[in-house]
Short mmCIF file of C-alpha atoms in Angstrom, two decimals:
data_model
loop_
_atom_site.label_atom_id
_atom_site.label_comp_id
_atom_site.label_asym_id
_atom_site.label_seq_id
_atom_site.Cartn_x
_atom_site.Cartn_y
_atom_site.Cartn_z
CA UNK A 551 -1.41 19.23 -8.50
CA UNK A 552 2.00 19.95 -10.05
CA UNK A 553 2.12 23.73 -10.37
CA UNK A 554 3.68 25.86 -7.65
CA UNK A 555 0.92 27.83 -5.89
CA UNK A 556 1.02 29.92 -3.10
CA UNK A 557 -2.05 29.89 -0.92
CA UNK A 558 -3.10 31.55 2.30
CA UNK A 559 -4.76 29.30 4.81
CA UNK A 560 -5.48 28.60 8.65
CA UNK A 561 -4.62 25.03 8.76
CA UNK A 562 -3.33 24.56 12.29
CA UNK A 563 -6.52 23.49 13.96
CA UNK A 564 -7.13 20.72 11.09
CA UNK A 565 -3.46 19.85 10.31
CA UNK A 566 -3.92 20.80 6.66
CA UNK A 567 -0.74 21.87 4.98
CA UNK A 568 -0.87 20.80 1.38
CA UNK A 569 -3.33 19.58 -1.08
CA UNK A 570 -4.61 16.17 -1.59
CA UNK A 571 -3.90 15.04 -5.32
CA UNK A 572 -7.53 13.54 -5.59
CA UNK A 573 -9.18 16.90 -4.14
CA UNK A 574 -10.24 19.56 -6.48
CA UNK A 575 -8.66 22.81 -6.28
CA UNK A 576 -11.98 24.61 -5.88
CA UNK A 577 -13.02 22.36 -3.11
CA UNK A 578 -9.98 22.83 -1.34
CA UNK A 579 -9.89 26.72 -1.56
CA UNK A 580 -13.40 26.84 -0.20
CA UNK A 581 -12.34 24.66 2.72
CA UNK A 582 -9.27 26.83 3.52
CA UNK A 583 -11.21 29.88 3.25
CA UNK A 584 -13.68 28.64 5.95
CA UNK A 585 -10.93 27.68 8.35
CA UNK A 586 -9.11 31.06 7.92
CA UNK A 587 -12.35 32.90 8.66
CA UNK A 588 -13.01 30.73 11.51
CA UNK A 589 -9.77 31.30 13.19
CA UNK A 590 -9.07 34.84 11.69
CA UNK A 591 -5.75 33.86 10.74
CA UNK A 592 -3.77 33.66 7.38
CA UNK A 593 -0.76 31.32 7.28
CA UNK A 594 1.55 31.22 4.25
CA UNK A 595 2.04 27.78 2.62
CA UNK A 596 4.11 27.12 -0.64
CA UNK A 597 3.05 23.93 -2.48
CA UNK A 598 5.97 22.71 -4.52
CA UNK A 599 6.49 18.92 -3.17
CA UNK A 600 4.06 16.33 -3.87
CA UNK A 601 2.79 14.64 -0.80
CA UNK A 602 2.39 10.91 -0.14
CA UNK A 603 -0.75 10.11 1.53
CA UNK A 604 -1.48 6.52 0.58
CA UNK A 605 0.17 3.25 -0.60
CA UNK A 606 1.92 3.79 -4.12
CA UNK A 607 1.02 7.30 -4.28
CA UNK A 608 -2.23 7.19 -5.61
CA UNK A 609 -5.56 5.39 -5.69
CA UNK A 610 -4.88 3.90 -9.21
CA UNK A 611 -1.77 2.39 -7.38
CA UNK A 612 0.55 3.93 -10.18
CA UNK A 613 3.45 3.86 -7.87
CA UNK A 614 4.77 7.06 -9.56
CA UNK A 615 5.40 10.77 -8.30
CA UNK A 616 6.00 13.12 -11.12
CA UNK A 617 7.22 16.26 -9.36
CA UNK A 618 10.81 15.00 -8.52
CA UNK A 619 13.36 17.38 -9.78
CA UNK A 620 16.54 16.58 -7.69
CA UNK A 621 16.91 12.94 -8.33
CA UNK A 622 17.72 12.29 -12.09
CA UNK A 623 19.41 9.53 -13.92
CA UNK A 624 22.58 11.92 -14.15
CA UNK A 625 22.74 12.73 -10.55
CA UNK A 626 22.02 9.21 -9.07
CA UNK A 627 25.30 7.50 -8.96
CA UNK A 628 27.71 5.68 -6.62
CA UNK A 629 29.80 9.23 -6.26
CA UNK A 630 26.81 11.63 -5.84
CA UNK A 631 23.99 9.41 -4.27
CA UNK A 632 24.10 7.34 -0.96
CA UNK A 633 22.87 6.59 2.37
CA UNK A 634 22.10 9.55 4.57
CA UNK A 635 21.10 8.01 7.67
CA UNK A 636 18.16 6.12 9.25
CA UNK A 637 15.24 6.83 11.60
CA UNK A 638 15.13 4.50 14.53
CA UNK A 639 11.88 2.94 15.71
CA UNK A 640 10.80 0.30 18.22
CA UNK A 641 9.79 -2.36 15.70
CA UNK A 642 10.04 -3.77 12.17
CA UNK A 643 8.45 -1.70 9.54
CA UNK A 644 6.17 -3.23 6.93
CA UNK A 645 3.89 -0.41 6.16
CA UNK A 646 5.02 2.11 3.60
CA UNK A 647 6.03 5.38 5.02
CA UNK A 648 3.81 8.37 4.05
CA UNK A 649 5.07 12.00 3.74
CA UNK A 650 3.35 15.29 4.13
CA UNK A 651 5.44 18.55 3.30
CA UNK A 652 5.54 21.96 5.08
CA UNK A 653 3.29 20.67 7.99
CA UNK A 654 2.97 22.95 10.94
CA UNK A 655 3.63 20.86 14.22
CA UNK A 656 2.32 22.79 17.44
CA UNK A 657 5.24 24.58 19.35
CA UNK A 658 7.91 22.85 16.78
CA UNK A 659 7.18 24.71 13.63
CA UNK A 660 7.03 23.93 10.09
CA UNK A 661 8.49 20.68 8.83
CA UNK A 662 8.49 18.04 5.90
CA UNK A 663 6.98 14.87 8.00
CA UNK A 664 7.60 11.23 7.36
CA UNK A 665 5.13 9.38 9.07
CA UNK A 666 6.18 5.55 10.16
CA UNK A 667 4.14 2.80 11.61
CA UNK A 668 5.66 -0.23 13.27
CA UNK A 669 4.83 -3.86 14.24
CA UNK A 670 5.34 -2.62 17.91
CA UNK A 671 2.04 -0.74 17.37
CA UNK A 672 3.85 2.58 17.35
CA UNK A 673 3.44 5.70 14.88
CA UNK A 674 6.29 8.30 14.42
CA UNK A 675 6.25 11.49 12.96
CA UNK A 676 9.87 12.36 11.84
CA UNK A 677 11.61 15.37 10.08
CA UNK A 678 11.93 13.80 6.73
CA UNK A 679 14.96 16.05 6.11
CA UNK A 680 16.91 15.28 9.43
CA UNK A 681 17.58 11.42 9.67
CA UNK A 682 19.13 10.30 12.90
CA UNK A 683 16.80 12.93 14.96
CA UNK A 684 14.36 11.74 17.29
CA UNK A 685 10.85 12.02 16.29
CA UNK A 686 8.76 15.14 16.34
CA UNK A 687 5.76 12.93 18.17
CA UNK A 688 5.62 9.15 18.77
CA UNK A 689 2.49 7.62 19.88
CA UNK A 690 2.00 4.09 21.15
CA UNK A 691 -1.30 2.33 20.35
CA UNK A 692 -1.03 -0.17 23.22
CA UNK A 693 -3.56 0.60 25.98
CA UNK A 694 -1.23 0.26 28.89
CA UNK A 695 -4.15 0.54 31.26
CA UNK A 696 -5.51 -2.56 29.87
CA UNK A 697 -2.02 -4.29 29.71
CA UNK A 698 -2.53 -4.56 25.89
CA UNK A 699 0.51 -5.74 24.01
CA UNK A 700 1.19 -6.67 20.27
CA UNK A 701 0.32 -10.28 19.23
CA UNK A 702 3.11 -12.60 19.15
CA UNK A 703 4.11 -14.41 15.95
CA UNK A 704 3.59 -17.93 17.78
CA UNK A 705 -0.02 -16.86 18.57
CA UNK A 706 -1.05 -16.41 14.77
CA UNK A 707 0.90 -19.77 13.82
CA UNK A 708 2.99 -17.99 11.02
CA UNK A 709 6.69 -16.98 11.02
CA UNK A 710 6.30 -14.59 8.21
CA UNK A 711 6.09 -11.42 10.46
CA UNK A 712 8.66 -11.81 13.48
CA UNK A 713 8.64 -11.50 16.34
CA UNK A 714 5.33 -9.52 16.67
CA UNK A 715 2.38 -8.56 14.76
CA UNK A 716 1.02 -4.96 15.28
CA UNK A 717 0.65 -2.60 12.59
CA UNK A 718 1.29 -4.21 9.00
CA UNK A 719 -1.13 -2.54 6.33
CA UNK A 720 -0.03 0.92 5.02
CA UNK A 721 -2.19 3.71 6.70
CA UNK A 722 -3.76 6.43 4.87
CA UNK A 723 -4.00 10.35 5.44
CA UNK A 724 -7.16 12.34 4.88
CA UNK A 725 -5.63 15.98 4.28
CA UNK A 726 -9.24 17.54 4.65
CA UNK A 727 -9.36 16.79 8.22
CA UNK A 728 -5.60 16.30 8.82
CA UNK A 729 -6.17 12.49 10.05
CA UNK A 730 -3.83 9.54 9.77
CA UNK A 731 -5.87 6.29 9.73
CA UNK A 732 -4.10 3.18 11.25
CA UNK A 733 -5.43 -0.29 11.66
CA UNK A 734 -3.62 -2.06 14.53
CA UNK A 735 -3.48 -5.49 16.32
CA UNK A 736 -3.35 -5.98 20.04
CA UNK A 737 -3.73 -8.82 22.48
CA UNK A 738 -4.44 -8.84 26.23
CA UNK A 739 -3.22 -11.83 28.08
CA UNK A 740 -5.04 -11.68 31.70
CA UNK A 741 -3.78 -13.41 34.82
CA UNK A 742 -6.85 -15.59 34.66
CA UNK A 743 -8.55 -16.68 31.70
CA UNK A 744 -7.99 -16.80 27.92
CA UNK A 745 -5.99 -14.37 25.72
CA UNK A 746 -8.17 -11.90 23.92
CA UNK A 747 -7.37 -10.43 20.46
CA UNK A 748 -8.39 -7.17 19.33
CA UNK A 749 -8.15 -5.07 16.02
CA UNK A 750 -8.68 -1.20 16.01
CA UNK A 751 -9.00 1.51 13.58
CA UNK A 752 -7.41 4.46 14.98
CA UNK A 753 -7.89 8.34 13.63
CA UNK A 754 -4.71 10.20 14.64
CA UNK A 755 -4.18 13.98 14.06
CA UNK A 756 -1.19 14.39 11.79
CA UNK A 757 0.11 17.29 13.89
CA UNK A 758 0.23 15.63 17.20
CA UNK A 759 -0.57 11.82 16.86
CA UNK A 760 -3.71 12.37 19.33
CA UNK A 761 -6.67 10.21 18.76
CA UNK A 762 -9.84 11.95 16.95
CA UNK A 763 -13.45 11.10 16.11
CA UNK A 764 -13.83 9.34 19.52
CA UNK A 765 -11.41 6.63 18.33
CA UNK A 766 -10.08 4.04 18.62
CA UNK A 767 -12.99 1.97 16.75
CA UNK A 768 -13.03 -1.81 17.60
CA UNK A 769 -13.23 -3.91 14.36
CA UNK A 770 -16.09 -6.53 14.42
CA UNK A 771 -18.43 -7.78 11.80
CA UNK A 772 -20.47 -10.78 10.91
CA UNK A 773 -22.61 -11.83 7.57
CA UNK A 774 -25.14 -14.45 7.13
CA UNK A 775 -23.58 -17.55 5.64
CA UNK A 776 -22.68 -21.11 6.08
CA UNK A 777 -18.99 -20.69 5.61
CA UNK A 778 -15.92 -21.96 7.43
CA UNK A 779 -15.79 -21.27 11.19
CA UNK A 780 -19.64 -19.97 10.94
CA UNK A 781 -21.97 -20.68 13.58
CA UNK A 782 -26.02 -20.62 13.73
CA UNK A 783 -25.99 -19.19 10.19
CA UNK A 784 -23.61 -16.24 10.79
CA UNK A 785 -19.94 -15.98 9.81
CA UNK A 786 -18.14 -13.64 12.34
CA UNK A 787 -14.84 -11.80 11.76
CA UNK A 788 -12.30 -13.31 13.90
CA UNK A 789 -9.41 -10.85 14.98
CA UNK A 790 -6.84 -13.52 15.63
CA UNK A 791 -7.21 -15.31 12.33
CA UNK A 792 -7.74 -12.41 10.07
CA UNK A 793 -4.48 -10.64 9.21
CA UNK A 794 -4.79 -7.24 7.41
CA UNK A 795 -1.90 -6.79 5.02
CA UNK A 796 -3.15 -4.86 2.19
CA UNK A 797 -3.03 -1.08 2.62
CA UNK A 798 -5.72 1.21 3.67
CA UNK A 799 -7.89 3.01 0.98
CA UNK A 800 -9.61 6.25 1.18
CA UNK A 801 -12.04 7.14 -1.66
CA UNK A 802 -15.16 9.19 -1.79
CA UNK A 803 -15.24 10.08 1.94
CA UNK A 804 -15.29 6.28 2.64
CA UNK A 805 -12.28 4.37 4.17
CA UNK A 806 -11.96 0.78 3.13
CA UNK A 807 -10.12 -1.87 4.85
CA UNK A 808 -9.43 -5.66 3.96
CA UNK A 809 -8.04 -8.73 5.49
CA UNK A 810 -6.63 -12.08 4.58
CA UNK A 811 -4.70 -14.72 6.81
CA UNK A 812 -1.76 -15.49 8.60
CA UNK A 813 0.04 -18.45 6.49
CA UNK A 814 -3.41 -19.93 5.62
CA UNK A 815 -4.40 -20.86 9.09
CA UNK A 816 -8.16 -21.68 8.83
CA UNK A 817 -10.62 -20.84 9.08
CA UNK A 818 -10.43 -17.47 7.47
CA UNK A 819 -12.12 -15.27 4.93
CA UNK A 820 -11.43 -12.40 2.79
CA UNK A 821 -13.24 -9.34 4.34
CA UNK A 822 -13.66 -5.70 3.11
CA UNK A 823 -15.25 -3.26 5.60
CA UNK A 824 -16.05 0.47 4.84
CA UNK A 825 -16.05 3.15 7.62
CA UNK A 826 -17.14 6.81 7.65
CA UNK A 827 -13.71 8.71 8.21
CA UNK A 828 -15.09 11.27 10.46
CA UNK A 829 -17.40 9.19 12.55
CA UNK A 830 -15.61 5.84 12.32
CA UNK A 831 -18.97 4.21 12.06
CA UNK A 832 -19.07 1.14 9.68
CA UNK A 833 -20.91 1.77 6.61
CA UNK A 834 -20.65 -1.53 4.97
CA UNK A 835 -19.22 -5.27 5.27
CA UNK A 836 -18.47 -7.86 2.69
CA UNK A 837 -17.29 -11.27 3.26
CA UNK A 838 -15.98 -12.57 -0.29
CA UNK A 839 -16.61 -16.28 0.70
CA UNK A 840 -19.61 -16.40 3.09
CA UNK A 841 -20.63 -19.96 2.24
CA UNK A 842 -16.99 -21.36 1.62
CA UNK A 843 -13.60 -20.53 2.78
CA UNK A 844 -10.26 -18.52 2.31
CA UNK A 845 -10.45 -15.92 -0.40
CA UNK A 846 -8.04 -13.54 1.41
CA UNK A 847 -7.21 -10.14 0.43
CA UNK A 848 -3.18 -9.70 1.12
CA UNK A 849 -1.83 -8.58 -2.23
CA UNK A 850 1.85 -8.78 -0.92
CA UNK A 851 1.35 -5.56 1.29
CA UNK A 852 0.21 -3.15 -1.59
CA UNK A 853 -3.08 -1.86 -1.91
CA UNK A 854 -6.81 -2.11 -3.29
CA UNK A 855 -7.26 0.35 -6.21
CA UNK A 856 -9.97 2.68 -6.99
CA UNK A 857 -10.99 4.72 -10.11
CA UNK A 858 -12.12 8.25 -10.50
CA UNK A 859 -16.01 7.00 -10.31
CA UNK A 860 -15.11 5.49 -6.99
CA UNK A 861 -15.13 1.73 -8.07
CA UNK A 862 -13.14 -0.41 -5.75
CA UNK A 863 -11.00 -3.04 -7.06
CA UNK A 864 -10.04 -6.04 -4.89
CA UNK A 865 -8.02 -9.20 -5.77
CA UNK A 866 -8.86 -12.37 -3.88
CA UNK A 867 -6.42 -15.33 -3.04
CA UNK A 868 -7.28 -19.21 -3.04
CA UNK A 869 -10.78 -19.85 -1.93
CA UNK A 870 -14.16 -21.33 -2.87
CA UNK A 871 -15.75 -19.93 -6.05
CA UNK A 872 -19.19 -20.57 -7.02
CA UNK A 873 -20.43 -16.98 -8.23
CA UNK A 874 -21.01 -18.12 -11.86
CA UNK A 875 -23.50 -20.55 -10.67
CA UNK A 876 -25.69 -18.43 -8.47
CA UNK A 877 -23.28 -18.53 -5.26
CA UNK A 878 -21.74 -15.66 -3.44
CA UNK A 879 -17.95 -17.08 -3.01
CA UNK A 880 -15.25 -15.24 -5.07
CA UNK A 881 -11.89 -17.11 -4.37
CA UNK A 882 -9.28 -16.20 -6.97
CA UNK A 883 -10.97 -13.15 -8.55
CA UNK A 884 -10.68 -9.48 -9.16
CA UNK A 885 -13.76 -7.78 -7.89
CA UNK A 886 -15.06 -4.51 -8.94
CA UNK A 887 -16.85 -3.07 -5.82
CA UNK A 888 -19.12 -0.29 -4.79
CA UNK A 889 -20.76 0.93 -1.70
CA UNK A 890 -24.59 0.95 -2.27
CA UNK A 891 -26.36 2.33 0.75
CA UNK A 892 -25.17 0.02 3.82
CA UNK A 893 -23.89 -3.08 1.60
CA UNK A 894 -20.63 -3.43 -0.21
CA UNK A 895 -21.85 -4.86 -3.71
CA UNK A 896 -20.11 -6.85 -6.56
CA UNK A 897 -20.56 -4.86 -9.64
CA UNK A 898 -18.44 -6.95 -11.90
CA UNK A 899 -15.50 -9.45 -11.67
CA UNK A 900 -13.07 -11.63 -13.44
CA UNK A 901 -12.24 -15.12 -12.32
CA UNK A 902 -9.74 -17.37 -14.37
CA UNK A 903 -11.13 -20.37 -16.36
CA UNK A 904 -8.93 -22.61 -14.27
CA UNK A 905 -9.64 -21.01 -10.86
CA UNK A 906 -10.14 -24.52 -9.39
CA UNK A 907 -6.63 -25.59 -10.53
CA UNK A 908 -5.18 -22.23 -9.22
CA UNK A 909 -6.80 -22.76 -5.93
CA UNK A 910 -5.74 -26.25 -5.33
CA UNK A 911 -2.10 -25.35 -6.32
CA UNK A 912 -1.73 -22.44 -3.93
CA UNK A 913 -1.43 -20.05 -7.10
CA UNK A 914 -3.28 -17.14 -5.46
CA UNK A 915 -4.74 -14.71 -8.32
CA UNK A 916 -4.43 -12.12 -5.32
CA UNK A 917 -0.73 -12.40 -4.39
CA UNK A 918 -0.22 -8.98 -6.03
CA UNK A 919 -2.15 -5.65 -6.05
CA UNK A 920 -3.98 -4.32 -8.94
CA UNK A 921 -2.69 -1.33 -11.07
CA UNK A 922 -5.34 0.84 -12.80
CA UNK A 923 -3.72 2.42 -15.87
CA UNK A 924 -4.77 5.97 -16.70
CA UNK A 925 -7.10 6.39 -19.60
CA UNK A 926 -5.71 4.76 -22.64
CA UNK A 927 -6.63 5.05 -26.60
CA UNK A 928 -8.38 2.35 -28.26
CA UNK A 929 -11.31 0.26 -27.66
CA UNK A 930 -10.10 -0.67 -24.06
CA UNK A 931 -10.02 2.60 -22.28
CA UNK A 932 -10.10 1.29 -18.88
CA UNK A 933 -7.38 -1.35 -17.95
CA UNK A 934 -6.45 -3.24 -14.75
CA UNK A 935 -3.08 -4.93 -14.68
CA UNK A 936 -2.91 -8.11 -12.26
CA UNK A 937 0.08 -10.12 -11.65
CA UNK A 938 -0.48 -13.45 -9.95
CA UNK A 939 1.52 -16.21 -7.79
CA UNK A 940 0.56 -18.45 -10.77
CA UNK A 941 3.16 -16.59 -12.93
CA UNK A 942 0.55 -14.76 -15.06
CA UNK A 943 -0.30 -11.07 -15.93
CA UNK A 944 -3.87 -10.59 -16.45
CA UNK A 945 -5.03 -7.49 -18.78
CA UNK A 946 -8.44 -6.83 -17.70
CA UNK A 947 -10.75 -4.32 -19.29
CA UNK A 948 -12.41 -2.48 -16.12
CA UNK A 949 -15.64 -1.84 -17.97
CA UNK A 950 -16.29 -5.37 -18.96
CA UNK A 951 -14.17 -7.65 -16.81
CA UNK A 952 -15.21 -10.80 -18.12
CA UNK A 953 -16.55 -12.64 -15.41
CA UNK A 954 -15.99 -16.50 -15.39
CA UNK A 955 -15.77 -18.53 -18.59
CA UNK A 956 -14.97 -22.12 -18.35
CA UNK A 957 -13.78 -22.40 -21.92
CA UNK A 958 -11.48 -19.36 -21.79
CA UNK A 959 -10.91 -15.91 -20.18
CA UNK A 960 -12.79 -13.11 -21.72
CA UNK A 961 -9.75 -10.40 -21.15
CA UNK A 962 -7.58 -8.29 -23.09
CA UNK A 963 -4.50 -10.23 -22.85
CA UNK A 964 -2.43 -12.70 -20.63
CA UNK A 965 1.28 -12.60 -20.37
CA UNK A 966 3.10 -15.56 -18.86
CA UNK A 967 5.91 -14.58 -16.32
CA UNK A 968 8.98 -16.57 -15.27
CA UNK A 969 7.94 -16.54 -11.64
CA UNK A 970 5.23 -15.56 -9.18
CA UNK A 971 3.94 -11.96 -8.75
CA UNK A 972 4.39 -10.59 -5.23
CA UNK A 973 3.55 -7.11 -5.26
CA UNK A 974 2.24 -4.57 -7.96
CA UNK A 975 3.39 -2.94 -11.12
CA UNK A 976 4.25 0.70 -11.61
CA UNK A 977 3.40 2.92 -14.46
CA UNK A 978 5.01 5.95 -16.11
CA UNK A 979 4.56 7.62 -19.49
CA UNK A 980 3.39 4.40 -21.43
CA UNK A 981 5.35 1.85 -19.61
CA UNK A 982 4.74 -0.59 -16.83
CA UNK A 983 7.71 -1.96 -14.31
CA UNK A 984 7.78 -5.25 -12.50
CA UNK A 985 10.17 -7.64 -11.16
CA UNK A 986 8.48 -11.05 -10.48
CA UNK A 987 10.08 -13.61 -8.17
CA UNK A 988 13.33 -14.85 -9.19
CA UNK A 989 13.22 -12.63 -12.44
CA UNK A 990 14.65 -9.41 -13.82
CA UNK A 991 13.10 -6.02 -13.64
CA UNK A 992 10.99 -5.62 -16.74
CA UNK A 993 9.64 -2.93 -18.63
CA UNK A 994 6.76 -3.30 -20.78
CA UNK A 995 5.31 -0.69 -23.36
CA UNK A 996 1.58 -0.14 -23.29
CA UNK A 997 0.48 0.09 -26.93
CA UNK A 998 -3.21 -0.19 -28.08
CA UNK A 999 -4.22 -1.82 -24.93
CA UNK A 1000 -1.43 -4.51 -25.01
CA UNK A 1001 1.75 -4.89 -22.94
CA UNK A 1002 5.00 -5.50 -25.14
CA UNK A 1003 8.15 -6.30 -23.57
CA UNK A 1004 10.60 -3.45 -24.11
CA UNK A 1005 13.78 -4.09 -22.16
CA UNK A 1006 14.70 -6.04 -18.94
CA UNK A 1007 17.68 -5.49 -16.58
CA UNK A 1008 20.52 -7.85 -15.75
CA UNK A 1009 19.56 -7.66 -12.15
CA UNK A 1010 17.82 -10.78 -11.00
CA UNK A 1011 15.53 -10.25 -7.93
CA UNK A 1012 15.01 -13.28 -5.88
CA UNK A 1013 11.75 -14.09 -4.08
CA UNK A 1014 9.64 -12.35 -3.76
CA UNK A 1015 10.73 -10.13 -6.71
CA UNK A 1016 10.29 -6.32 -6.07
CA UNK A 1017 7.49 -3.82 -6.14
CA UNK A 1018 9.09 -0.75 -8.00
CA UNK A 1019 8.53 3.03 -7.49
CA UNK A 1020 9.03 5.62 -10.11
CA UNK A 1021 10.31 9.06 -9.66
CA UNK A 1022 10.16 11.64 -12.64
CA UNK A 1023 9.86 15.06 -13.45
CA UNK A 1024 6.84 14.98 -15.65
CA UNK A 1025 7.76 12.91 -18.63
CA UNK A 1026 11.72 13.30 -18.21
CA UNK A 1027 14.29 12.01 -15.73
CA UNK A 1028 12.44 9.02 -14.62
CA UNK A 1029 14.29 6.58 -12.35
CA UNK A 1030 12.59 3.09 -11.47
CA UNK A 1031 13.67 2.26 -7.66
CA UNK A 1032 13.54 -1.44 -6.47
CA UNK A 1033 14.34 -3.14 -3.39
CA UNK A 1034 15.75 -6.58 -2.82
CA UNK A 1035 14.42 -8.04 0.35
CA UNK A 1036 14.46 -11.63 1.99
CA UNK A 1037 13.31 -14.92 0.49
CA UNK A 1038 10.54 -16.07 2.54
CA UNK A 1039 12.45 -18.92 4.11
CA UNK A 1040 15.83 -17.45 3.73
CA UNK A 1041 18.35 -16.04 6.03
CA UNK A 1042 18.22 -12.46 7.44
CA UNK A 1043 19.89 -10.09 5.18
CA UNK A 1044 20.15 -6.15 4.47
CA UNK A 1045 17.82 -4.84 1.99
CA UNK A 1046 19.65 -3.69 -1.32
CA UNK A 1047 18.24 -0.45 -2.92
CA UNK A 1048 18.58 -0.41 -6.72
CA UNK A 1049 18.00 2.61 -9.01
CA UNK A 1050 17.45 2.23 -13.02
CA UNK A 1051 17.22 4.74 -15.79
CA UNK A 1052 13.41 4.19 -16.85
CA UNK A 1053 14.41 4.71 -20.44
CA UNK A 1054 16.94 1.84 -20.27
CA UNK A 1055 16.68 -0.74 -17.36
CA UNK A 1056 19.23 -3.04 -18.70
CA UNK A 1057 21.75 -1.96 -15.93
CA UNK A 1058 21.18 -0.35 -12.59
CA UNK A 1059 22.60 3.27 -12.33
CA UNK A 1060 22.96 2.61 -8.53
CA UNK A 1061 22.86 0.00 -6.00
CA UNK A 1062 23.54 0.35 -1.99
CA UNK A 1063 25.96 -2.49 -1.97
CA UNK A 1064 28.13 -1.01 -4.35
CA UNK A 1065 29.75 0.73 -1.45
CA UNK A 1066 28.32 -1.40 1.20
CA UNK A 1067 30.54 0.28 4.11
CA UNK A 1068 28.94 3.52 3.34
CA UNK A 1069 25.29 2.52 2.09
CA UNK A 1070 24.51 -0.69 3.26
CA UNK A 1071 20.72 -0.63 4.58
CA UNK A 1072 19.37 -2.26 7.53
CA UNK A 1073 18.03 -5.90 7.94
CA UNK A 1074 15.17 -6.10 5.62
CA UNK A 1075 11.70 -7.04 5.94
CA UNK A 1076 9.68 -8.38 2.87
CA UNK A 1077 7.45 -6.55 0.24
CA UNK A 1078 9.17 -3.22 0.94
CA UNK A 1079 8.00 -0.45 -1.40
CA UNK A 1080 10.29 2.64 -1.52
CA UNK A 1081 9.01 6.02 -1.15
CA UNK A 1082 10.37 8.95 -3.14
CA UNK A 1083 9.93 12.55 -1.96
CA UNK A 1084 11.78 15.85 -2.32
CA UNK A 1085 15.12 14.30 -3.25
CA UNK A 1086 14.94 11.62 -0.53
CA UNK A 1087 14.23 8.03 -0.97
CA UNK A 1088 12.72 6.28 2.00
CA UNK A 1089 11.95 2.46 2.83
CA UNK A 1090 11.30 0.58 6.00
CA UNK A 1091 13.44 -2.19 7.68
CA UNK A 1092 13.93 -3.83 11.02
CA UNK A 1093 13.88 -1.18 13.74
CA UNK A 1094 14.49 1.61 11.23
CA UNK A 1095 13.71 3.60 8.21
CA UNK A 1096 16.38 4.05 5.63
CA UNK A 1097 16.92 7.50 4.01
CA UNK A 1098 19.11 8.16 0.92
CA UNK A 1099 19.69 11.09 -1.13
CA UNK A 1100 22.42 13.15 -2.77
CA UNK A 1101 25.77 13.50 -0.76
CA UNK A 1102 27.00 16.77 0.21
#
């Protein structure tokens, strides 16, 4: 909702301070009225800044905020824009920060809040306008009584997330109940006996960080199948081998979680699980390769998408595929899923005709997250864009995804990229933006259901490329933000924040290394997604979250 509205609401009990951009105005007003009557209170809230409650701003994963008025192509330059500071935290930040404006924190007043989750299994709430300040609240999800710790990188046999694995996937916020949902990994190493590994779903009050709904909920599941790692006709979820990287998704009062692997350490599978957000009861489970192996859902730390009808779109990685011949395995596919009763079902799918070659060559279709375009004119109104590690962009009709055809793909368009796709594309005003590995930021115009290359930058992004975010004031003053991170096997280095005028991406209008002594960022993680809110740019690094904005 982009108009300024003044409303009266009693929100202290549930932590509700603004509107979810996927909640109808009428529904919210009714809920606020109920809260107000129940408490006998009236609290004045001015809605003028968009909130960021999920990865890439919305469930379509457009990666664009359209309410930014302070940051424009004219104001963002080396003289007027730079680093304002950083929020210090206790671990590496891979999860995208989230943002809620004008939230009442008990005994501390109203603040614009930045929520940060770390690999040390901590969650923080900071005043988003006061970098360098201590948190308003900080919660550790490590059970000290049980002696729980994070999971060492050596235990998962993968060096990609160092030195510990805790919270990797981006959380999601439900503003109707004022709840932040977090998926955390832990370990207990007893004095006698073997190590035990756990994954828990936490439901935290956004105002205090306290657990809600009798949380946390232990993650467990099994499905019938003869796939890798199975026993006695059942394939069980393995909390050590299954690595959650893709963000959490909240749609139609259902919370979805997904899993892949750590460095392809077998045996593993792609899993999708659905939970009731207010009881944390598991509602459904899908293993995408129950009779085979792999098919991980990782998407370079972006998120599965959902359309307005509540269909879920999930890309899978290398793995067994036999769905076209009556099987149940969906490696290297884009799945259209829905919760029906207690089952997560595949409504439709797309699998490339050369899936076997892609899988053998480690060319994951699911190395990037999907972008669901807003309704388009022409015969293909509902499009999905899927970049892949195999250097391809697939343009897919969500109403007829094409399934598998060995003689050729039944899709709208295929576009060859210069390198692999690791991340997700961003959409604004009829254009999509992306930087694949070892390539330039590219601007594609969307015309009649086709992507047409419009411009590209003179800035090359090394592996893994960049997942851009866009800030704009409606259809004007758009900026494309992108971050250069470390290569998968390269040396540690600072992140570099770039800003491009969305109408001409040929040259950056700002880069943080233009004045490194003033603006240098912290040491980078990978797959970093910038967040723009209320005139600030935020992104995670090692041991801190960077804050950039207009200089005083």
